[in-house]
């Protein structure tokens, strides 16, 4: 695969569990394996928004656990091949939104899932659902297809939680 470079551990060998999947990257952080965000860049949204969404999806889906190390700005930029300033903005945004916290001597770690703010539910159930419905109607997607897609995406997050809990 073009552009994939194996990750070397402290012993100078490539661990057996390192994969060469296009959308999965592994780095070692304080001798702990950290799987970076599993996503592919898409046209139409900023890189910043896509990386933030991928991180939050990983937190909600259980791919990262509270207290687990989050990649440094430098690692995030290098592994995702994004500008370091973008990586810095992503990390700062996730800290501001309480998804990450900085612990002296440890670095940036995953925080407990932040509690929803007062307007979050209303915004989701009105504005974002309305946008989804309008876009679905615009492209000719049926209500049953939208419901099936929502159910599928919901179940993917449930499966991730079940795998991590096992």
PDB file of C-alpha atoms in Angstrom:
ATOM      1  CA  UNK A   1       0.000   0.000   0.000  1.00  0.00           C
ATOM      2  CA  UNK A   2       1.407   3.374  -0.978  1.00  0.00           C
ATOM      3  CA  UNK A   3       2.197   5.705   1.899  1.00  0.00           C
ATOM      4  CA  UNK A   4       1.971   3.088   4.675  1.00  0.00           C
ATOM      5  CA  UNK A   5       4.979   2.799   6.895  1.00  0.00           C
ATOM      6  CA  UNK A   6       5.136   0.251   9.704  1.00  0.00           C
ATOM      7  CA  UNK A   7       5.356   1.467  13.266  1.00  0.00           C
ATOM      8  CA  UNK A   8       8.514   0.395  15.040  1.00  0.00           C
ATOM      9  CA  UNK A   9       8.431  -0.349  18.756  1.00  0.00           C
ATOM     10  CA  UNK A  10      11.175   0.340  21.291  1.00  0.00           C
ATOM     11  CA  UNK A  11      12.874  -2.984  20.425  1.00  0.00           C
ATOM     12  CA  UNK A  12      13.218  -1.889  16.794  1.00  0.00           C
ATOM     13  CA  UNK A  13      10.736  -4.454  15.479  1.00  0.00           C
ATOM     14  CA  UNK A  14       7.315  -4.152  13.906  1.00  0.00           C
ATOM     15  CA  UNK A  15       4.679  -5.596  16.278  1.00  0.00           C
ATOM     16  CA  UNK A  16       2.586  -8.409  14.832  1.00  0.00           C
ATOM     17  CA  UNK A  17      -0.666  -6.590  15.597  1.00  0.00           C
ATOM     18  CA  UNK A  18       0.264  -3.632  13.360  1.00  0.00           C
ATOM     19  CA  UNK A  19      -2.090  -3.614  10.388  1.00  0.00           C
ATOM     20  CA  UNK A  20      -1.699  -2.072   7.000  1.00  0.00           C
ATOM     21  CA  UNK A  21      -5.342  -1.045   6.621  1.00  0.00           C
ATOM     22  CA  UNK A  22      -5.743   2.183   4.712  1.00  0.00           C
ATOM     23  CA  UNK A  23      -7.848   3.806   7.402  1.00  0.00           C
ATOM     24  CA  UNK A  24      -6.137   2.556  10.541  1.00  0.00           C
ATOM     25  CA  UNK A  25      -2.863   3.857  11.928  1.00  0.00           C
ATOM     26  CA  UNK A  26      -1.067   2.764  15.077  1.00  0.00           C
ATOM     27  CA  UNK A  27       1.413   4.758  17.119  1.00  0.00           C
ATOM     28  CA  UNK A  28       3.073   3.972  20.403  1.00  0.00           C
ATOM     29  CA  UNK A  29       2.563   6.447  23.208  1.00  0.00           C
ATOM     30  CA  UNK A  30       4.160   5.824  26.601  1.00  0.00           C
ATOM     31  CA  UNK A  31       4.506   2.154  25.532  1.00  0.00           C
ATOM     32  CA  UNK A  32       0.736   1.923  25.003  1.00  0.00           C
ATOM     33  CA  UNK A  33      -0.729   1.218  21.588  1.00  0.00           C
ATOM     34  CA  UNK A  34      -2.994   4.062  20.509  1.00  0.00           C
ATOM     35  CA  UNK A  35      -5.137   3.509  17.436  1.00  0.00           C
ATOM     36  CA  UNK A  36      -5.712   6.782  15.704  1.00  0.00           C
ATOM     37  CA  UNK A  37      -8.972   7.895  14.249  1.00  0.00           C
ATOM     38  CA  UNK A  38     -10.533   5.521  11.767  1.00  0.00           C
ATOM     39  CA  UNK A  39     -11.782   7.685   8.880  1.00  0.00           C
ATOM     40  CA  UNK A  40     -11.148   8.812   5.331  1.00  0.00           C
ATOM     41  CA  UNK A  41     -11.134  12.458   4.315  1.00  0.00           C
ATOM     42  CA  UNK A  42     -14.238  13.447   2.364  1.00  0.00           C
ATOM     43  CA  UNK A  43     -14.900  16.374   0.047  1.00  0.00           C
ATOM     44  CA  UNK A  44     -17.299  19.046   1.278  1.00  0.00           C
ATOM     45  CA  UNK A  45     -16.256  19.401   4.922  1.00  0.00           C
ATOM     46  CA  UNK A  46     -13.140  20.926   6.431  1.00  0.00           C
ATOM     47  CA  UNK A  47     -10.335  18.649   7.588  1.00  0.00           C
ATOM     48  CA  UNK A  48     -10.737  20.149  11.060  1.00  0.00           C
ATOM     49  CA  UNK A  49     -14.449  19.239  11.223  1.00  0.00           C
ATOM     50  CA  UNK A  50     -13.804  15.727   9.904  1.00  0.00           C
ATOM     51  CA  UNK A  51     -11.039  14.982  12.414  1.00  0.00           C
ATOM     52  CA  UNK A  52     -13.083  16.383  15.308  1.00  0.00           C
ATOM     53  CA  UNK A  53     -16.086  14.273  14.259  1.00  0.00           C
ATOM     54  CA  UNK A  54     -13.922  11.154  13.865  1.00  0.00           C
ATOM     55  CA  UNK A  55     -12.479  11.693  17.351  1.00  0.00           C
ATOM     56  CA  UNK A  56     -15.889  12.178  18.969  1.00  0.00           C
ATOM     57  CA  UNK A  57     -17.249   9.143  17.100  1.00  0.00           C
ATOM     58  CA  UNK A  58     -14.318   7.115  18.469  1.00  0.00           C
ATOM     59  CA  UNK A  59     -14.978   8.344  22.019  1.00  0.00           C
ATOM     60  CA  UNK A  60     -18.727   7.663  21.848  1.00  0.00           C
ATOM     61  CA  UNK A  61     -18.154   4.302  20.165  1.00  0.00           C
ATOM     62  CA  UNK A  62     -15.780   3.156  22.893  1.00  0.00           C
ATOM     63  CA  UNK A  63     -12.634   2.952  20.756  1.00  0.00           C
ATOM     64  CA  UNK A  64     -10.956   5.195  23.322  1.00  0.00           C
ATOM     65  CA  UNK A  65     -11.501   4.855  27.071  1.00  0.00           C
ATOM     66  CA  UNK A  66     -11.348   7.585  29.727  1.00  0.00           C
ATOM     67  CA  UNK A  67      -7.790   7.986  30.979  1.00  0.00           C
ATOM     68  CA  UNK A  68      -6.288   6.529  27.802  1.00  0.00           C
ATOM     69  CA  UNK A  69      -3.527   8.583  26.182  1.00  0.00           C
ATOM     70  CA  UNK A  70      -4.518  10.630  23.147  1.00  0.00           C
ATOM     71  CA  UNK A  71      -1.905  11.161  20.431  1.00  0.00           C
ATOM     72  CA  UNK A  72       0.205  14.278  20.641  1.00  0.00           C
ATOM     73  CA  UNK A  73      -0.370  17.104  18.193  1.00  0.00           C
ATOM     74  CA  UNK A  74       2.808  16.096  16.359  1.00  0.00           C
ATOM     75  CA  UNK A  75       1.746  12.421  16.132  1.00  0.00           C
ATOM     76  CA  UNK A  76      -1.767  13.329  15.048  1.00  0.00           C
ATOM     77  CA  UNK A  77      -0.471  15.643  12.319  1.00  0.00           C
ATOM     78  CA  UNK A  78       2.089  13.147  11.049  1.00  0.00           C
ATOM     79  CA  UNK A  79      -0.138  10.089  11.056  1.00  0.00           C
ATOM     80  CA  UNK A  80      -3.168  11.791   9.521  1.00  0.00           C
ATOM     81  CA  UNK A  81      -0.961  13.802   7.158  1.00  0.00           C
ATOM     82  CA  UNK A  82      -2.553  17.079   8.190  1.00  0.00           C
ATOM     83  CA  UNK A  83      -0.961  20.427   9.018  1.00  0.00           C
ATOM     84  CA  UNK A  84       0.289  20.650  12.632  1.00  0.00           C
ATOM     85  CA  UNK A  85      -1.785  23.828  13.142  1.00  0.00           C
ATOM     86  CA  UNK A  86      -4.929  21.873  12.191  1.00  0.00           C
ATOM     87  CA  UNK A  87      -3.977  19.064  14.573  1.00  0.00           C
ATOM     88  CA  UNK A  88      -3.383  21.628  17.323  1.00  0.00           C
ATOM     89  CA  UNK A  89      -6.797  23.235  16.687  1.00  0.00           C
ATOM     90  CA  UNK A  90      -8.434  19.774  16.853  1.00  0.00           C
ATOM     91  CA  UNK A  91      -6.815  18.931  20.189  1.00  0.00           C
ATOM     92  CA  UNK A  92      -7.596  22.366  21.658  1.00  0.00           C
ATOM     93  CA  UNK A  93     -11.217  22.110  20.494  1.00  0.00           C
ATOM     94  CA  UNK A  94     -11.600  18.646  22.052  1.00  0.00           C
ATOM     95  CA  UNK A  95     -10.126  19.977  25.312  1.00  0.00           C
ATOM     96  CA  UNK A  96     -12.493  22.977  25.248  1.00  0.00           C
ATOM     97  CA  UNK A  97     -15.466  20.679  24.597  1.00  0.00           C
ATOM     98  CA  UNK A  98     -14.350  18.474  27.545  1.00  0.00           C
ATOM     99  CA  UNK A  99     -13.616  15.334  25.449  1.00  0.00           C
ATOM    100  CA  UNK A 100      -9.913  15.536  26.365  1.00  0.00           C
ATOM    101  CA  UNK A 101      -8.049  16.717  29.419  1.00  0.00           C
ATOM    102  CA  UNK A 102      -4.414  17.582  30.013  1.00  0.00           C
ATOM    103  CA  UNK A 103      -2.719  15.774  32.886  1.00  0.00           C
ATOM    104  CA  UNK A 104       0.692  17.029  33.963  1.00  0.00           C
ATOM    105  CA  UNK A 105       3.326  14.372  33.439  1.00  0.00           C
ATOM    106  CA  UNK A 106       0.986  12.206  31.336  1.00  0.00           C
ATOM    107  CA  UNK A 107      -0.036  14.473  28.484  1.00  0.00           C
ATOM    108  CA  UNK A 108      -3.440  14.637  26.879  1.00  0.00           C
ATOM    109  CA  UNK A 109      -5.852  11.861  27.825  1.00  0.00           C
ATOM    110  CA  UNK A 110      -9.433  10.955  27.066  1.00  0.00           C
ATOM    111  CA  UNK A 111     -11.842  12.507  29.572  1.00  0.00           C
ATOM    112  CA  UNK A 112     -15.078  11.020  30.854  1.00  0.00           C
ATOM    113  CA  UNK A 113     -17.857  11.571  28.326  1.00  0.00           C
ATOM    114  CA  UNK A 114     -19.002  15.148  28.902  1.00  0.00           C
ATOM    115  CA  UNK A 115     -22.579  15.705  29.968  1.00  0.00           C
ATOM    116  CA  UNK A 116     -24.819  17.180  27.282  1.00  0.00           C
ATOM    117  CA  UNK A 117     -25.336  20.917  27.499  1.00  0.00           C
ATOM    118  CA  UNK A 118     -28.816  22.361  27.859  1.00  0.00           C
ATOM    119  CA  UNK A 119     -29.373  23.056  24.154  1.00  0.00           C
ATOM    120  CA  UNK A 120     -27.659  19.950  22.741  1.00  0.00           C
ATOM    121  CA  UNK A 121     -30.761  17.747  22.663  1.00  0.00           C
ATOM    122  CA  UNK A 122     -32.947  20.476  21.158  1.00  0.00           C
ATOM    123  CA  UNK A 123     -30.338  21.292  18.511  1.00  0.00           C
ATOM    124  CA  UNK A 124     -30.015  17.630  17.553  1.00  0.00           C
ATOM    125  CA  UNK A 125     -33.710  16.808  17.564  1.00  0.00           C
ATOM    126  CA  UNK A 126     -34.743  19.919  15.668  1.00  0.00           C
ATOM    127  CA  UNK A 127     -32.018  21.543  13.590  1.00  0.00           C
ATOM    128  CA  UNK A 128     -29.848  18.566  12.675  1.00  0.00           C
ATOM    129  CA  UNK A 129     -32.755  16.189  12.075  1.00  0.00           C
ATOM    130  CA  UNK A 130     -34.428  18.868   9.966  1.00  0.00           C
ATOM    131  CA  UNK A 131     -31.242  19.216   7.898  1.00  0.00           C
ATOM    132  CA  UNK A 132     -31.100  15.428   7.446  1.00  0.00           C
ATOM    133  CA  UNK A 133     -34.746  15.286   6.343  1.00  0.00           C
ATOM    134  CA  UNK A 134     -34.371  18.165   3.884  1.00  0.00           C
ATOM    135  CA  UNK A 135     -31.222  16.656   2.372  1.00  0.00           C
ATOM    136  CA  UNK A 136     -32.801  13.194   2.174  1.00  0.00           C
ATOM    137  CA  UNK A 137     -35.844  14.606   0.381  1.00  0.00           C
ATOM    138  CA  UNK A 138     -33.590  16.609  -1.944  1.00  0.00           C
ATOM    139  CA  UNK A 139     -31.709  13.500  -3.100  1.00  0.00           C
ATOM    140  CA  UNK A 140     -34.774  11.261  -3.133  1.00  0.00           C
ATOM    141  CA  UNK A 141     -34.074   9.018  -0.145  1.00  0.00           C
ATOM    142  CA  UNK A 142     -37.141   7.464   1.457  1.00  0.00           C
ATOM    143  CA  UNK A 143     -37.998   7.699   5.150  1.00  0.00           C
ATOM    144  CA  UNK A 144     -37.527   3.943   5.502  1.00  0.00           C
ATOM    145  CA  UNK A 145     -34.014   4.200   3.986  1.00  0.00           C
ATOM    146  CA  UNK A 146     -33.137   7.043   6.365  1.00  0.00           C
ATOM    147  CA  UNK A 147     -34.435   5.030   9.338  1.00  0.00           C
ATOM    148  CA  UNK A 148     -32.495   1.962   8.176  1.00  0.00           C
ATOM    149  CA  UNK A 149     -29.305   4.035   7.860  1.00  0.00           C
ATOM    150  CA  UNK A 150     -29.787   5.542  11.333  1.00  0.00           C
ATOM    151  CA  UNK A 151     -30.408   2.090  12.815  1.00  0.00           C
ATOM    152  CA  UNK A 152     -27.294   0.741  11.096  1.00  0.00           C
ATOM    153  CA  UNK A 153     -25.068   3.595  12.339  1.00  0.00           C
ATOM    154  CA  UNK A 154     -26.504   3.256  15.855  1.00  0.00           C
ATOM    155  CA  UNK A 155     -25.814  -0.489  15.862  1.00  0.00           C
ATOM    156  CA  UNK A 156     -22.203   0.077  14.753  1.00  0.00           C
ATOM    157  CA  UNK A 157     -21.606   2.134  17.893  1.00  0.00           C
ATOM    158  CA  UNK A 158     -23.354  -0.496  20.023  1.00  0.00           C
ATOM    159  CA  UNK A 159     -21.150  -3.257  18.562  1.00  0.00           C
ATOM    160  CA  UNK A 160     -18.013  -1.253  19.256  1.00  0.00           C
ATOM    161  CA  UNK A 161     -19.080  -0.861  22.900  1.00  0.00           C
ATOM    162  CA  UNK A 162     -19.801  -4.598  23.208  1.00  0.00           C
ATOM    163  CA  UNK A 163     -16.433  -5.568  21.720  1.00  0.00           C
ATOM    164  CA  UNK A 164     -14.531  -3.202  24.039  1.00  0.00           C
ATOM    165  CA  UNK A 165     -16.439  -4.463  27.099  1.00  0.00           C
ATOM    166  CA  UNK A 166     -15.680  -8.124  26.329  1.00  0.00           C
TER     167      UNK A 166
END
